[in-house]
Short mmCIF file of C-alpha atoms in Angstrom, two decimals:
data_model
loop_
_atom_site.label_atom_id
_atom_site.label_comp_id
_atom_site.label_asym_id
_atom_site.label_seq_id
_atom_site.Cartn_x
_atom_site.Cartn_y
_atom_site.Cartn_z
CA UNK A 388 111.06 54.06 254.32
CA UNK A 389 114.24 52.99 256.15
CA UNK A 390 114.21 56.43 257.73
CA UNK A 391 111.04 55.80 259.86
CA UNK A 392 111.08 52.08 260.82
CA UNK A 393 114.79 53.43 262.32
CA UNK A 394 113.54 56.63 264.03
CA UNK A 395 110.38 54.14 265.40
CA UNK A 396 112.36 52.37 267.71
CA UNK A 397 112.99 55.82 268.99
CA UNK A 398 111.45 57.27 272.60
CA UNK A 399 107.78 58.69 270.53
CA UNK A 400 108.85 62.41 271.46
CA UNK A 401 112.22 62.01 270.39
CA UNK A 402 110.50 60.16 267.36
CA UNK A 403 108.29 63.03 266.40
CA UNK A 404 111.27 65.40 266.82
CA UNK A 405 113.66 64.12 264.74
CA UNK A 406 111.46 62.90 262.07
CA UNK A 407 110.01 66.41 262.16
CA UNK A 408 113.30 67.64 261.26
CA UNK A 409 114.14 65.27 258.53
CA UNK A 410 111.33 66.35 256.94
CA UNK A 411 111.69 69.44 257.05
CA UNK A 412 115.53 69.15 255.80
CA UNK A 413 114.61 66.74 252.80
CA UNK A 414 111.86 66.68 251.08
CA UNK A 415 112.04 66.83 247.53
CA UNK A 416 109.28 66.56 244.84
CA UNK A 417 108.54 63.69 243.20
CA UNK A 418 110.34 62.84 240.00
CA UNK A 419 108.37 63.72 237.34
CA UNK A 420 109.52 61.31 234.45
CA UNK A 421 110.05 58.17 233.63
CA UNK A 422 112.88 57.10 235.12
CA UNK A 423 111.75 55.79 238.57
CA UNK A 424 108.84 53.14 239.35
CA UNK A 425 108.79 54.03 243.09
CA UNK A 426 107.03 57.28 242.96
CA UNK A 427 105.73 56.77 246.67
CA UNK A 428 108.97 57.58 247.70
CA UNK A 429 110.05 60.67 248.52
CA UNK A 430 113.66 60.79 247.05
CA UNK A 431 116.83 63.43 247.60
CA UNK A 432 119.12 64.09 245.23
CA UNK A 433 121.20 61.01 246.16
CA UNK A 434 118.40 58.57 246.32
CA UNK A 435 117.26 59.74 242.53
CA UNK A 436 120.93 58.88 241.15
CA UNK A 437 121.35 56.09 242.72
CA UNK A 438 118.08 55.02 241.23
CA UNK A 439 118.52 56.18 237.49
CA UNK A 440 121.77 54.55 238.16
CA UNK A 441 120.40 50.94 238.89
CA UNK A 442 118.04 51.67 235.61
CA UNK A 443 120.86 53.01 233.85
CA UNK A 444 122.63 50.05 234.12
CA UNK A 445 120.30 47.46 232.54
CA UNK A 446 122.00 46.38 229.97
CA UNK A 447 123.10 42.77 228.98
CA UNK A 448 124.85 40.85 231.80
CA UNK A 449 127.74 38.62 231.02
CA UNK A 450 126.81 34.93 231.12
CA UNK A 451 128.19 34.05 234.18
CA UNK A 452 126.38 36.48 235.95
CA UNK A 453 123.33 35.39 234.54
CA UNK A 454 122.72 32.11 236.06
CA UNK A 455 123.11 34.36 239.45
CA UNK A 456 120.44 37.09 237.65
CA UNK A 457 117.91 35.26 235.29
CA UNK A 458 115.60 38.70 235.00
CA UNK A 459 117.64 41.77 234.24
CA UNK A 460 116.35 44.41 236.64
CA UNK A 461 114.04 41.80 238.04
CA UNK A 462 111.77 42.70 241.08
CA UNK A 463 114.07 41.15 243.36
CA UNK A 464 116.81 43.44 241.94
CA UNK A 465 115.37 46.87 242.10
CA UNK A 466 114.07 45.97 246.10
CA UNK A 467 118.05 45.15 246.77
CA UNK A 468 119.04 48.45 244.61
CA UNK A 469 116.23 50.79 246.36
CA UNK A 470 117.63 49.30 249.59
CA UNK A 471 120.93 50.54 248.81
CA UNK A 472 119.67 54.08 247.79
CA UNK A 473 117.69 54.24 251.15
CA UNK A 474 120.94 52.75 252.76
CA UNK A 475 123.36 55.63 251.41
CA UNK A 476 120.79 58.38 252.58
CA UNK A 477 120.54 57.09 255.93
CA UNK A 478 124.44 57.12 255.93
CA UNK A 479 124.41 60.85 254.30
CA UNK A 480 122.15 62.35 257.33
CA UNK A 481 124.02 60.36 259.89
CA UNK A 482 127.21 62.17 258.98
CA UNK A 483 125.16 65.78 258.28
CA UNK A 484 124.01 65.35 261.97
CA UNK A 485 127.70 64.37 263.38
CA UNK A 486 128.99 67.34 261.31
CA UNK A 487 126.79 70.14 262.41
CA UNK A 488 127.91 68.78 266.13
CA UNK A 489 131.53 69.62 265.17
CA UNK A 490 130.87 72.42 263.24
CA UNK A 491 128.51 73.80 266.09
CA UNK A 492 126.21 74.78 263.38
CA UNK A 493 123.39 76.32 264.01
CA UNK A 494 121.22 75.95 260.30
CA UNK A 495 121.03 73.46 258.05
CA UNK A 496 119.14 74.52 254.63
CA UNK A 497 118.02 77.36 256.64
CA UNK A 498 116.42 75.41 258.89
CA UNK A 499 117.31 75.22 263.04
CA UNK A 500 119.88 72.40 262.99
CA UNK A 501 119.36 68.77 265.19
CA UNK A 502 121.62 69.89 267.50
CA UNK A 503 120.14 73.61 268.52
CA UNK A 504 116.95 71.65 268.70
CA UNK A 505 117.62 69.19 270.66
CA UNK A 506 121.23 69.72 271.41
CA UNK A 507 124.18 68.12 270.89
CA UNK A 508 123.93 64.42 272.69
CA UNK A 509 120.61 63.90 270.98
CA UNK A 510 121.97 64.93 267.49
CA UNK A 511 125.12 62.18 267.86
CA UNK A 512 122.94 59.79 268.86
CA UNK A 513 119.86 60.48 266.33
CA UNK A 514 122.78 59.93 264.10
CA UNK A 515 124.33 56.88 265.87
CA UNK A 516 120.84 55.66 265.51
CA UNK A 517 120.99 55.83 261.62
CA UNK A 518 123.73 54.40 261.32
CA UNK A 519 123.19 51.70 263.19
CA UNK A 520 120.00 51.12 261.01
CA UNK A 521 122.02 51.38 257.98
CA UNK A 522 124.30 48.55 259.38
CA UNK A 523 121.44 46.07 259.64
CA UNK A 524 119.51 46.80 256.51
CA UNK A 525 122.99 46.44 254.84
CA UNK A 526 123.40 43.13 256.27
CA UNK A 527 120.15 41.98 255.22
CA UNK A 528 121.81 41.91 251.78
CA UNK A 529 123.52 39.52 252.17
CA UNK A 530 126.63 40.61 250.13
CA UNK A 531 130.04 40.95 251.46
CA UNK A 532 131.65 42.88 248.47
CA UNK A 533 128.55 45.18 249.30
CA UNK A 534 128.90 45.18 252.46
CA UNK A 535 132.76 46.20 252.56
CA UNK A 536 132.08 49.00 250.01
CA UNK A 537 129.54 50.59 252.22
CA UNK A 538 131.88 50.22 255.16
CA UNK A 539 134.74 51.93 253.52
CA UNK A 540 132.27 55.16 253.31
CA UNK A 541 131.97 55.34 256.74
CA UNK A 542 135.47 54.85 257.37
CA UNK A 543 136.19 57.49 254.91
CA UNK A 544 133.81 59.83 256.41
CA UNK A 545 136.00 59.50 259.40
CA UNK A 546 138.84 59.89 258.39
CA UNK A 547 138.55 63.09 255.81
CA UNK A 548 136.60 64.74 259.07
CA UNK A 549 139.92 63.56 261.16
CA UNK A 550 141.89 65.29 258.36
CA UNK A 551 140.19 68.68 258.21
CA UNK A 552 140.20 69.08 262.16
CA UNK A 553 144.29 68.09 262.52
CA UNK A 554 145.63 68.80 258.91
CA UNK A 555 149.12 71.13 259.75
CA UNK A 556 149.97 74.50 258.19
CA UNK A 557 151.58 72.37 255.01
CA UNK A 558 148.58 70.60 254.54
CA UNK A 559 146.47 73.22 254.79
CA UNK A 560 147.41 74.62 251.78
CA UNK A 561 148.18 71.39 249.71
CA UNK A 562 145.45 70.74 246.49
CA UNK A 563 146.13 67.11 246.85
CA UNK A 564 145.17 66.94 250.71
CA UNK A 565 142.54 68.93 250.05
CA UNK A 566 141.19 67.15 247.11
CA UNK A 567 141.95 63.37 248.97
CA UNK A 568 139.85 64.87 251.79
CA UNK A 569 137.07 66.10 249.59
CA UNK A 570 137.02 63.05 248.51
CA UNK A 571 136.54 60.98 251.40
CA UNK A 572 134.06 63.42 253.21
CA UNK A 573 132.12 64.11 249.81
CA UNK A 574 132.85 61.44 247.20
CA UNK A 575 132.97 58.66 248.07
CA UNK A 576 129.44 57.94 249.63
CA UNK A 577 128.27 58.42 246.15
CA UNK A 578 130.81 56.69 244.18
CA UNK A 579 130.85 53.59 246.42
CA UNK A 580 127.23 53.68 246.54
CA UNK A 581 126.78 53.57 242.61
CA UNK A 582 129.47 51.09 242.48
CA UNK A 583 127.46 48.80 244.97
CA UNK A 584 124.24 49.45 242.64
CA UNK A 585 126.91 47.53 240.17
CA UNK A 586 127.34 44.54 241.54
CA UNK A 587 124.22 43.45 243.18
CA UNK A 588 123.16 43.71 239.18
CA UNK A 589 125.94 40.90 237.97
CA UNK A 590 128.12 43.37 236.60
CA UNK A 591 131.66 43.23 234.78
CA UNK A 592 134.23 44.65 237.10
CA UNK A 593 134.63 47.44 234.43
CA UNK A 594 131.11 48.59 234.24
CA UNK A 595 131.19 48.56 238.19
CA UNK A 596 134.45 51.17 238.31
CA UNK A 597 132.18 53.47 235.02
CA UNK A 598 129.63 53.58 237.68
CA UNK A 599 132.46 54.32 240.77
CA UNK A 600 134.00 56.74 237.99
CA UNK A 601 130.42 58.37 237.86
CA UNK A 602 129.77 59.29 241.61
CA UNK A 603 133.25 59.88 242.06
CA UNK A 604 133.63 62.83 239.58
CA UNK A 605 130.15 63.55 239.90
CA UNK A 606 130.28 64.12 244.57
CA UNK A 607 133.92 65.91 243.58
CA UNK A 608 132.23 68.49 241.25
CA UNK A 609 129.29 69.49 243.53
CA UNK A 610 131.81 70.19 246.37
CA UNK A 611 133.89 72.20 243.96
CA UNK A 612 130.71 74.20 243.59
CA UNK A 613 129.77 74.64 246.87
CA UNK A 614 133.31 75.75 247.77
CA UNK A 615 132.71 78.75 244.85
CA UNK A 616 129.04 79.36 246.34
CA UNK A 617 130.40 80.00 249.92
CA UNK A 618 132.09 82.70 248.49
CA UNK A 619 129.64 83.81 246.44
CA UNK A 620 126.43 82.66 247.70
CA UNK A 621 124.02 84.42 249.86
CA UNK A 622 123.00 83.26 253.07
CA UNK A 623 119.62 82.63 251.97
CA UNK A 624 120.32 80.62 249.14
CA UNK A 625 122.57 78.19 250.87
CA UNK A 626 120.56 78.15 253.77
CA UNK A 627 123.73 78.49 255.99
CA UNK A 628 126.07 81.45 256.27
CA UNK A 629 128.22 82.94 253.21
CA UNK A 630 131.88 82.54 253.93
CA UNK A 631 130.84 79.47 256.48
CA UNK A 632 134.26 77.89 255.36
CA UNK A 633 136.95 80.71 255.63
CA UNK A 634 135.54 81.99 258.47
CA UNK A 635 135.88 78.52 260.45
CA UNK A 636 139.79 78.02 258.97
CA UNK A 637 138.72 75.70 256.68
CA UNK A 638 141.02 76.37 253.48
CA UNK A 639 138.98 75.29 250.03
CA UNK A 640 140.02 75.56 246.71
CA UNK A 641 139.21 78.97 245.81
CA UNK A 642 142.06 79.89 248.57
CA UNK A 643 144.02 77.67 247.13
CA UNK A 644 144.08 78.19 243.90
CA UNK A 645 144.73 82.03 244.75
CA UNK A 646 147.97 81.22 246.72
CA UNK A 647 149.10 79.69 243.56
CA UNK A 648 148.92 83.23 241.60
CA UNK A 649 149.76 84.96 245.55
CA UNK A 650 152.04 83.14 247.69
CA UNK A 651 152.15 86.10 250.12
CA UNK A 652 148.93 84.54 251.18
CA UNK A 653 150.86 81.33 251.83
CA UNK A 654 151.78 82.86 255.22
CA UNK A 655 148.37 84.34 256.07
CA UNK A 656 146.66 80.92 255.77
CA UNK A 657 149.01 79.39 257.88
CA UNK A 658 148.91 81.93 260.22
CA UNK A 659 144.79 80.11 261.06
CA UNK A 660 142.72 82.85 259.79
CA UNK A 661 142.08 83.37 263.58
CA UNK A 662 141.99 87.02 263.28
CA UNK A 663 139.02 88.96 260.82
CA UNK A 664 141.87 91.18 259.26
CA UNK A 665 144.01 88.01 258.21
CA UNK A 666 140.45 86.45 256.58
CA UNK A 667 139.17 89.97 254.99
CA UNK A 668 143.41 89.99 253.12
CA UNK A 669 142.74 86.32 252.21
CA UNK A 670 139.10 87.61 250.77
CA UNK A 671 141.57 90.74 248.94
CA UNK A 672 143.72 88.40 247.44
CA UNK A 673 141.14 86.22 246.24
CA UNK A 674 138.63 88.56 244.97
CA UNK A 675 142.14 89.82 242.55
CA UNK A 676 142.73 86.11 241.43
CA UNK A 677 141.55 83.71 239.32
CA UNK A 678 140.68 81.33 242.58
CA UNK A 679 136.76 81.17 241.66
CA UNK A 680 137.23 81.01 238.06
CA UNK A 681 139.94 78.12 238.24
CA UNK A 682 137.70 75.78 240.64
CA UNK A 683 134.42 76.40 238.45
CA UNK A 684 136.86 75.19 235.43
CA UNK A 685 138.34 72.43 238.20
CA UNK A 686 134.42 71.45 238.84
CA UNK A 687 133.73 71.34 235.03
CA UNK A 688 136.23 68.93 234.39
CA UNK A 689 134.92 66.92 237.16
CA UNK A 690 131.57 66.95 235.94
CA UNK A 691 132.62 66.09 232.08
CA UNK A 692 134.66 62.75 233.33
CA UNK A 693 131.43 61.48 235.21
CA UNK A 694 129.70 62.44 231.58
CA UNK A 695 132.14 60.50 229.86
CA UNK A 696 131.96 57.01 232.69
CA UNK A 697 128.09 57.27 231.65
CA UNK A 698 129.24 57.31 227.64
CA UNK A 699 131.83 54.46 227.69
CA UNK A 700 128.58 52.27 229.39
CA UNK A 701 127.79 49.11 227.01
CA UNK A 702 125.30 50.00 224.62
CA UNK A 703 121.83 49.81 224.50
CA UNK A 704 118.61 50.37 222.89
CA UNK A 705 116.36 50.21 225.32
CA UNK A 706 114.51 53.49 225.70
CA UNK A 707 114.34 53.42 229.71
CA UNK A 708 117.92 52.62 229.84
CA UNK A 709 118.79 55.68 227.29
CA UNK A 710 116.61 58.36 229.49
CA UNK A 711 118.22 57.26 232.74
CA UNK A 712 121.33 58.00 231.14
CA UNK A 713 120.85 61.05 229.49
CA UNK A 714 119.38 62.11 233.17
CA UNK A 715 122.89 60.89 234.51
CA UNK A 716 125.20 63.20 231.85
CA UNK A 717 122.04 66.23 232.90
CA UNK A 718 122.98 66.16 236.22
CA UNK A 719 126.43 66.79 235.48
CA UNK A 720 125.58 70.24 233.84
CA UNK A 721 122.95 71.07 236.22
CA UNK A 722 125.88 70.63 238.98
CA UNK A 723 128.23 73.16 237.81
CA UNK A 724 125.19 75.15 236.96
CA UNK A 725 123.59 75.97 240.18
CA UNK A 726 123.57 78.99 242.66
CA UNK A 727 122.79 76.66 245.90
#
């Protein structure tokens, strides 16, 4: 995988250290369908959209494209597409790395973060390092629209971090900054990336934004849910501690959406949540609103919109091209549906 030939050209104990903890932090069992032909991979959650995406996606390409694309899904193809998957994930732990540095975090999936490991400079730099590996496997591509997509995301990673460590009282408690944030610190790895799957296949312009509409709605509803879980989630099952969020200032929708039925709380949240007693009233309030129920709903309608980008796809009978999709619309439910 990308992963190692980057973390190779690493110092061999910094090497063994850091791979050590990616693999620790993601390994996932191999799919056990039929949706992916690189089973010698192990993929995360990202890597296995992105993948049922590219299959998902094989469906007649317009004729100018197909001069450019003679096989649909050729070899060729699905190398360019897995590099893209491989690509995003490199890009995903590069910014889980920077962020545990801000955050000073000291678990990740319940596991001794980078930076307690090895400490801080090492964790920037591991991640620096990935990053930089992205940036030359992304060239290899050779495709500029690609290549501009993918460095939007990290520009967008930026700047939503930027936003959540200088946002001002107002903003704090503004839905639309928070959702424009979520979107750049969440979204928009996975919607670009899906979009980028797109076009290196020869696709229309409008089957390129069903797959953008896909990630997008798709990386919005899974931080919807993990805002609800850090409320209501135990510290074992998110492998970090409940109430992470609150308890660092860091105003989600839940709080939000309470202020709307509570605007006493207004003041509180602007106050910082600095001091336990302001952060157990925001808790009161919350646990007497509707603030979990309205973001589950929020998340839910989220989730149905990327179900619906997968729906409007041209149509096909191929039976690969039907599972990958129906995979697609299930991971919109399972989403909404889970407790870490």
């Amino acid at each position: 995988m990308l992963f190692s030939r980057g973390f190779s050209r690493l110092p061999k104990a910094t090497f063994n250290r850091c791979s050590k903890w990616l693999l620790s932090h993601h390994r996932h069992p191999h799919p056990q369908d039929h949706h992916h032909r690189h089973r010698h991979f192990v993929l995360s959650p990202t890597h296995r959209v992105l993948l049922l995406m590219a299959t998902a996606l094989n469906v007649p390409l317009p004729r100018p494209a197909l001069a450019e694309v003679p096989e649909t899904l050729s070899t060729e193809l699905r190398t360019r597409q897995q590099c893209i998957a491989e690509i995003t994930e490199m890009i995903h732990v590069a910014s889980l790395l920077h962020d545990d540095v801000l955050d000073d975090a000291e678990t990740r999936r319940g596991i001794g973060s980078l930076n307690i490991m090895m400490g801080n400079k090492v964790a920037v730099l591991a991640g620096d390092f990935l990053l930089s590996r992205a940036c030359v496997a992304l060239a290899s591509l050779k495709n500029t629209e690609v290549v501009s997509l993918l460095a939007t995301v990290v520009e967008h990673l930026v700047t939503g971090e930027t936003m959540q460590m200088t946002s001002t009282s107002e903003q704090r408690v503004s839905m639309e900054y928070y959702l424009q944030k979520t979107y750049y610190k969440t979204a928009s790895l996975i919607s670009n990336s899906c979009k980028a799957i797109a076009l290196l296949a020869g696709q229309t312009a409008e089957v390129s934004m069903l797959a953008f509409e896909y990630g997008k709605n798709l990386g919005l509803a899974f931080q919807l849910i993990d805002d609800v879980l850090d409320f209501t989630g135990t510290s074992a099952s998110l492998g970090k501690g409940s109430l992470s969020d609150i308890r660092h200032g860091i105003i989600t929708a839940p709080i939000l959406f309470a202020i709307e039925e509570f605007p006493q709380l207004d003041a509180v949240v602007k106050r910082g949540l600095d001091n336990p007693a302001d952060i157990d009233l925001a808790l009161d309030y919350l646990g007497k609103s509707r603030g979990i129920q309205r973001t589950r709903e929020l998340a839910m309608k989220h989730a149905n919109l990327a179900a619906e980008a997968i729906d409007s796809l041209p149509e096909s009978g191929d039976e690969d091209v039907l599972r990958s999709r129906r995979a697609l619309i299930d991971l919109t439910h399972r989403v909404i549906t889970r407790t870490k």
